[in-house]
JSON list of C-alpha atoms in Angstrom, two decimals:
[
{"chain": "H", "resi": 1, "resn": "UNK", "atom": "CA", "xyz": [-40.44, -61.75, -111.80]},
{"chain": "H", "resi": 2, "resn": "UNK", "atom": "CA", "xyz": [-42.34, -58.58, -112.65]},
{"chain": "H", "resi": 3, "resn": "UNK", "atom": "CA", "xyz": [-40.34, -55.96, -114.47]},
{"chain": "H", "resi": 4, "resn": "UNK", "atom": "CA", "xyz": [-41.17, -52.32, -114.99]},
{"chain": "H", "resi": 5, "resn": "UNK", "atom": "CA", "xyz": [-39.47, -50.66, -117.93]},
{"chain": "H", "resi": 6, "resn": "UNK", "atom": "CA", "xyz": [-39.41, -46.89, -118.27]},
{"chain": "H", "resi": 7, "resn": "UNK", "atom": "CA", "xyz": [-38.75, -44.91, -121.41]},
{"chain": "H", "resi": 8, "resn": "UNK", "atom": "CA", "xyz": [-39.09, -41.40, -122.74]},
{"chain": "H", "resi": 9, "resn": "UNK", "atom": "CA", "xyz": [-36.50, -39.51, -120.73]},
{"chain": "H", "resi": 10, "resn": "UNK", "atom": "CA", "xyz": [-34.00, -37.18, -122.31]},
{"chain": "H", "resi": 11, "resn": "UNK", "atom": "CA", "xyz": [-32.76, -33.64, -122.61]},
{"chain": "H", "resi": 12, "resn": "UNK", "atom": "CA", "xyz": [-35.24, -30.82, -123.18]},
{"chain": "H", "resi": 13, "resn": "UNK", "atom": "CA", "xyz": [-35.17, -27.05, -122.95]},
{"chain": "H", "resi": 14, "resn": "UNK", "atom": "CA", "xyz": [-37.05, -25.25, -120.25]},
{"chain": "H", "resi": 15, "resn": "UNK", "atom": "CA", "xyz": [-40.69, -24.82, -121.21]},
{"chain": "H", "resi": 16, "resn": "UNK", "atom": "CA", "xyz": [-40.63, -27.97, -123.30]},
{"chain": "H", "resi": 17, "resn": "UNK", "atom": "CA", "xyz": [-42.44, -31.28, -122.90]},
{"chain": "H", "resi": 18, "resn": "UNK", "atom": "CA", "xyz": [-41.63, -34.93, -122.49]},
{"chain": "H", "resi": 19, "resn": "UNK", "atom": "CA", "xyz": [-43.75, -38.03, -122.06]},
{"chain": "H", "resi": 20, "resn": "UNK", "atom": "CA", "xyz": [-42.52, -40.88, -119.92]},
{"chain": "H", "resi": 21, "resn": "UNK", "atom": "CA", "xyz": [-43.86, -44.40, -120.28]},
{"chain": "H", "resi": 22, "resn": "UNK", "atom": "CA", "xyz": [-43.63, -47.36, -117.94]},
{"chain": "H", "resi": 23, "resn": "UNK", "atom": "CA", "xyz": [-44.74, -50.81, -118.99]},
{"chain": "H", "resi": 24, "resn": "UNK", "atom": "CA", "xyz": [-45.09, -53.75, -116.64]},
{"chain": "H", "resi": 25, "resn": "UNK", "atom": "CA", "xyz": [-44.05, -57.16, -117.96]},
{"chain": "H", "resi": 26, "resn": "UNK", "atom": "CA", "xyz": [-46.82, -58.88, -116.08]},
{"chain": "H", "resi": 27, "resn": "UNK", "atom": "CA", "xyz": [-49.34, -58.36, -113.36]},
{"chain": "H", "resi": 28, "resn": "UNK", "atom": "CA", "xyz": [-51.85, -55.64, -112.89]},
{"chain": "H", "resi": 29, "resn": "UNK", "atom": "CA", "xyz": [-51.09, -53.01, -110.33]},
{"chain": "H", "resi": 30, "resn": "UNK", "atom": "CA", "xyz": [-53.69, -51.40, -108.13]},
{"chain": "H", "resi": 31, "resn": "UNK", "atom": "CA", "xyz": [-51.58, -48.26, -108.04]},
{"chain": "H", "resi": 32, "resn": "UNK", "atom": "CA", "xyz": [-48.85, -47.00, -110.32]},
{"chain": "H", "resi": 33, "resn": "UNK", "atom": "CA", "xyz": [-46.83, -43.90, -109.87]},
{"chain": "H", "resi": 34, "resn": "UNK", "atom": "CA", "xyz": [-43.86, -41.82, -110.81]},
{"chain": "H", "resi": 35, "resn": "UNK", "atom": "CA", "xyz": [-41.14, -40.73, -108.41]},
{"chain": "H", "resi": 36, "resn": "UNK", "atom": "CA", "xyz": [-38.00, -38.71, -108.97]},
{"chain": "H", "resi": 37, "resn": "UNK", "atom": "CA", "xyz": [-34.67, -38.37, -107.30]},
{"chain": "H", "resi": 38, "resn": "UNK", "atom": "CA", "xyz": [-31.68, -36.06, -107.55]},
{"chain": "H", "resi": 39, "resn": "UNK", "atom": "CA", "xyz": [-28.23, -36.75, -106.06]},
{"chain": "H", "resi": 40, "resn": "UNK", "atom": "CA", "xyz": [-28.16, -36.36, -102.31]},
{"chain": "H", "resi": 41, "resn": "UNK", "atom": "CA", "xyz": [-31.90, -36.08, -101.96]},
{"chain": "H", "resi": 42, "resn": "UNK", "atom": "CA", "xyz": [-34.66, -38.49, -101.07]},
{"chain": "H", "resi": 43, "resn": "UNK", "atom": "CA", "xyz": [-36.86, -39.93, -103.75]},
{"chain": "H", "resi": 44, "resn": "UNK", "atom": "CA", "xyz": [-40.09, -37.93, -103.95]},
{"chain": "H", "resi": 45, "resn": "UNK", "atom": "CA", "xyz": [-43.50, -38.76, -105.31]},
{"chain": "H", "resi": 46, "resn": "UNK", "atom": "CA", "xyz": [-44.40, -36.91, -108.49]},
{"chain": "H", "resi": 47, "resn": "UNK", "atom": "CA", "xyz": [-47.78, -38.42, -109.34]},
{"chain": "H", "resi": 48, "resn": "UNK", "atom": "CA", "xyz": [-49.72, -41.58, -108.77]},
{"chain": "H", "resi": 49, "resn": "UNK", "atom": "CA", "xyz": [-52.83, -43.16, -110.21]},
{"chain": "H", "resi": 50, "resn": "UNK", "atom": "CA", "xyz": [-55.08, -46.04, -109.22]},
{"chain": "H", "resi": 51, "resn": "UNK", "atom": "CA", "xyz": [-56.50, -48.66, -111.57]},
{"chain": "H", "resi": 52, "resn": "UNK", "atom": "CA", "xyz": [-59.84, -46.85, -111.31]},
{"chain": "H", "resi": 53, "resn": "UNK", "atom": "CA", "xyz": [-58.26, -43.61, -112.50]},
{"chain": "H", "resi": 54, "resn": "UNK", "atom": "CA", "xyz": [-57.97, -41.61, -109.29]},
{"chain": "H", "resi": 55, "resn": "UNK", "atom": "CA", "xyz": [-54.78, -39.55, -109.32]},
{"chain": "H", "resi": 56, "resn": "UNK", "atom": "CA", "xyz": [-52.76, -37.32, -107.05]},
{"chain": "H", "resi": 57, "resn": "UNK", "atom": "CA", "xyz": [-49.89, -34.97, -107.77]},
{"chain": "H", "resi": 58, "resn": "UNK", "atom": "CA", "xyz": [-47.05, -33.31, -105.98]},
{"chain": "H", "resi": 59, "resn": "UNK", "atom": "CA", "xyz": [-47.69, -29.59, -105.53]},
{"chain": "H", "resi": 60, "resn": "UNK", "atom": "CA", "xyz": [-44.48, -29.01, -107.48]},
{"chain": "H", "resi": 61, "resn": "UNK", "atom": "CA", "xyz": [-45.93, -30.46, -110.67]},
{"chain": "H", "resi": 62, "resn": "UNK", "atom": "CA", "xyz": [-49.66, -29.89, -110.31]},
{"chain": "H", "resi": 63, "resn": "UNK", "atom": "CA", "xyz": [-51.06, -28.22, -113.38]},
{"chain": "H", "resi": 64, "resn": "UNK", "atom": "CA", "xyz": [-48.02, -29.08, -115.49]},
{"chain": "H", "resi": 65, "resn": "UNK", "atom": "CA", "xyz": [-47.83, -32.89, -115.38]},
{"chain": "H", "resi": 66, "resn": "UNK", "atom": "CA", "xyz": [-50.54, -35.42, -116.13]},
{"chain": "H", "resi": 67, "resn": "UNK", "atom": "CA", "xyz": [-50.50, -39.11, -115.25]},
{"chain": "H", "resi": 68, "resn": "UNK", "atom": "CA", "xyz": [-52.57, -41.69, -117.07]},
{"chain": "H", "resi": 69, "resn": "UNK", "atom": "CA", "xyz": [-52.83, -45.46, -117.18]},
{"chain": "H", "resi": 70, "resn": "UNK", "atom": "CA", "xyz": [-53.66, -47.85, -119.98]},
{"chain": "H", "resi": 71, "resn": "UNK", "atom": "CA", "xyz": [-54.82, -50.94, -118.12]},
{"chain": "H", "resi": 72, "resn": "UNK", "atom": "CA", "xyz": [-54.96, -53.06, -121.27]},
{"chain": "H", "resi": 73, "resn": "UNK", "atom": "CA", "xyz": [-51.26, -52.38, -121.90]},
{"chain": "H", "resi": 74, "resn": "UNK", "atom": "CA", "xyz": [-50.14, -52.42, -118.24]},
{"chain": "H", "resi": 75, "resn": "UNK", "atom": "CA", "xyz": [-48.62, -49.03, -118.97]},
{"chain": "H", "resi": 76, "resn": "UNK", "atom": "CA", "xyz": [-48.57, -45.78, -117.08]},
{"chain": "H", "resi": 77, "resn": "UNK", "atom": "CA", "xyz": [-47.64, -42.47, -118.69]},
{"chain": "H", "resi": 78, "resn": "UNK", "atom": "CA", "xyz": [-46.44, -39.17, -117.35]},
{"chain": "H", "resi": 79, "resn": "UNK", "atom": "CA", "xyz": [-46.98, -36.22, -119.64]},
{"chain": "H", "resi": 80, "resn": "UNK", "atom": "CA", "xyz": [-44.70, -33.43, -118.52]},
{"chain": "H", "resi": 81, "resn": "UNK", "atom": "CA", "xyz": [-45.34, -29.93, -119.85]},
{"chain": "H", "resi": 82, "resn": "UNK", "atom": "CA", "xyz": [-43.82, -26.55, -119.06]},
{"chain": "H", "resi": 83, "resn": "UNK", "atom": "CA", "xyz": [-40.71, -28.27, -117.81]},
{"chain": "H", "resi": 84, "resn": "UNK", "atom": "CA", "xyz": [-38.36, -26.36, -115.51]},
{"chain": "H", "resi": 85, "resn": "UNK", "atom": "CA", "xyz": [-34.68, -26.93, -114.73]},
{"chain": "H", "resi": 86, "resn": "UNK", "atom": "CA", "xyz": [-35.73, -28.00, -111.24]},
{"chain": "H", "resi": 87, "resn": "UNK", "atom": "CA", "xyz": [-37.59, -30.94, -112.80]},
{"chain": "H", "resi": 88, "resn": "UNK", "atom": "CA", "xyz": [-34.20, -32.41, -113.71]},
{"chain": "H", "resi": 89, "resn": "UNK", "atom": "CA", "xyz": [-33.93, -35.80, -112.00]},
{"chain": "H", "resi": 90, "resn": "UNK", "atom": "CA", "xyz": [-33.96, -39.52, -112.45]},
{"chain": "H", "resi": 91, "resn": "UNK", "atom": "CA", "xyz": [-37.57, -40.60, -112.77]},
{"chain": "H", "resi": 92, "resn": "UNK", "atom": "CA", "xyz": [-38.70, -43.97, -111.47]},
{"chain": "H", "resi": 93, "resn": "UNK", "atom": "CA", "xyz": [-41.89, -45.91, -112.04]},
{"chain": "H", "resi": 94, "resn": "UNK", "atom": "CA", "xyz": [-43.51, -47.72, -109.12]},
{"chain": "H", "resi": 95, "resn": "UNK", "atom": "CA", "xyz": [-46.15, -50.41, -109.27]},
{"chain": "H", "resi": 96, "resn": "UNK", "atom": "CA", "xyz": [-47.98, -51.60, -106.19]},
{"chain": "H", "resi": 97, "resn": "UNK", "atom": "CA", "xyz": [-50.11, -54.70, -105.85]},
{"chain": "H", "resi": 98, "resn": "UNK", "atom": "CA", "xyz": [-50.85, -57.31, -103.17]},
{"chain": "H", "resi": 99, "resn": "UNK", "atom": "CA", "xyz": [-47.34, -58.73, -103.64]},
{"chain": "H", "resi": 100, "resn": "UNK", "atom": "CA", "xyz": [-45.69, -55.45, -102.75]},
{"chain": "H", "resi": 101, "resn": "UNK", "atom": "CA", "xyz": [-43.89, -52.58, -104.48]},
{"chain": "H", "resi": 102, "resn": "UNK", "atom": "CA", "xyz": [-41.98, -52.93, -107.73]},
{"chain": "H", "resi": 103, "resn": "UNK", "atom": "CA", "xyz": [-39.61, -50.30, -109.10]},
{"chain": "H", "resi": 104, "resn": "UNK", "atom": "CA", "xyz": [-38.36, -49.65, -112.59]},
{"chain": "H", "resi": 105, "resn": "UNK", "atom": "CA", "xyz": [-34.73, -48.94, -113.33]},
{"chain": "H", "resi": 106, "resn": "UNK", "atom": "CA", "xyz": [-35.25, -45.22, -113.88]},
{"chain": "H", "resi": 107, "resn": "UNK", "atom": "CA", "xyz": [-35.00, -42.83, -116.77]},
{"chain": "H", "resi": 108, "resn": "UNK", "atom": "CA", "xyz": [-33.11, -39.56, -116.74]},
{"chain": "H", "resi": 109, "resn": "UNK", "atom": "CA", "xyz": [-34.76, -36.23, -117.45]},
{"chain": "H", "resi": 110, "resn": "UNK", "atom": "CA", "xyz": [-32.61, -33.15, -117.92]},
{"chain": "H", "resi": 111, "resn": "UNK", "atom": "CA", "xyz": [-34.14, -29.72, -118.41]},
{"chain": "H", "resi": 112, "resn": "UNK", "atom": "CA", "xyz": [-31.82, -26.98, -119.57]},
{"chain": "H", "resi": 113, "resn": "UNK", "atom": "CA", "xyz": [-32.38, -23.33, -118.74]}
]
């Protein structure tokens, strides 16, 4: 059973930075990404990256967040800069391969104003 384990969430002041990490216990994913969700809203894509390094971002985070992948460590990172209170959410890691989609358990990010 593949597990994705996120870390790096926490409380930060507006304008601050955090780096999220997500490590897969096994398997190599063709695509890995970060999603976020707030109560009562649908989970939304934040950023995603392919094993070849191609990445896409939500317009809400473009220019502030950066996604990267360390294939040797089966780890994907999300560097979040210039954080805003509206970035407050539970952040989830997603890994996709030929077996399907695998989600992490989530890590909470809270940005104070």
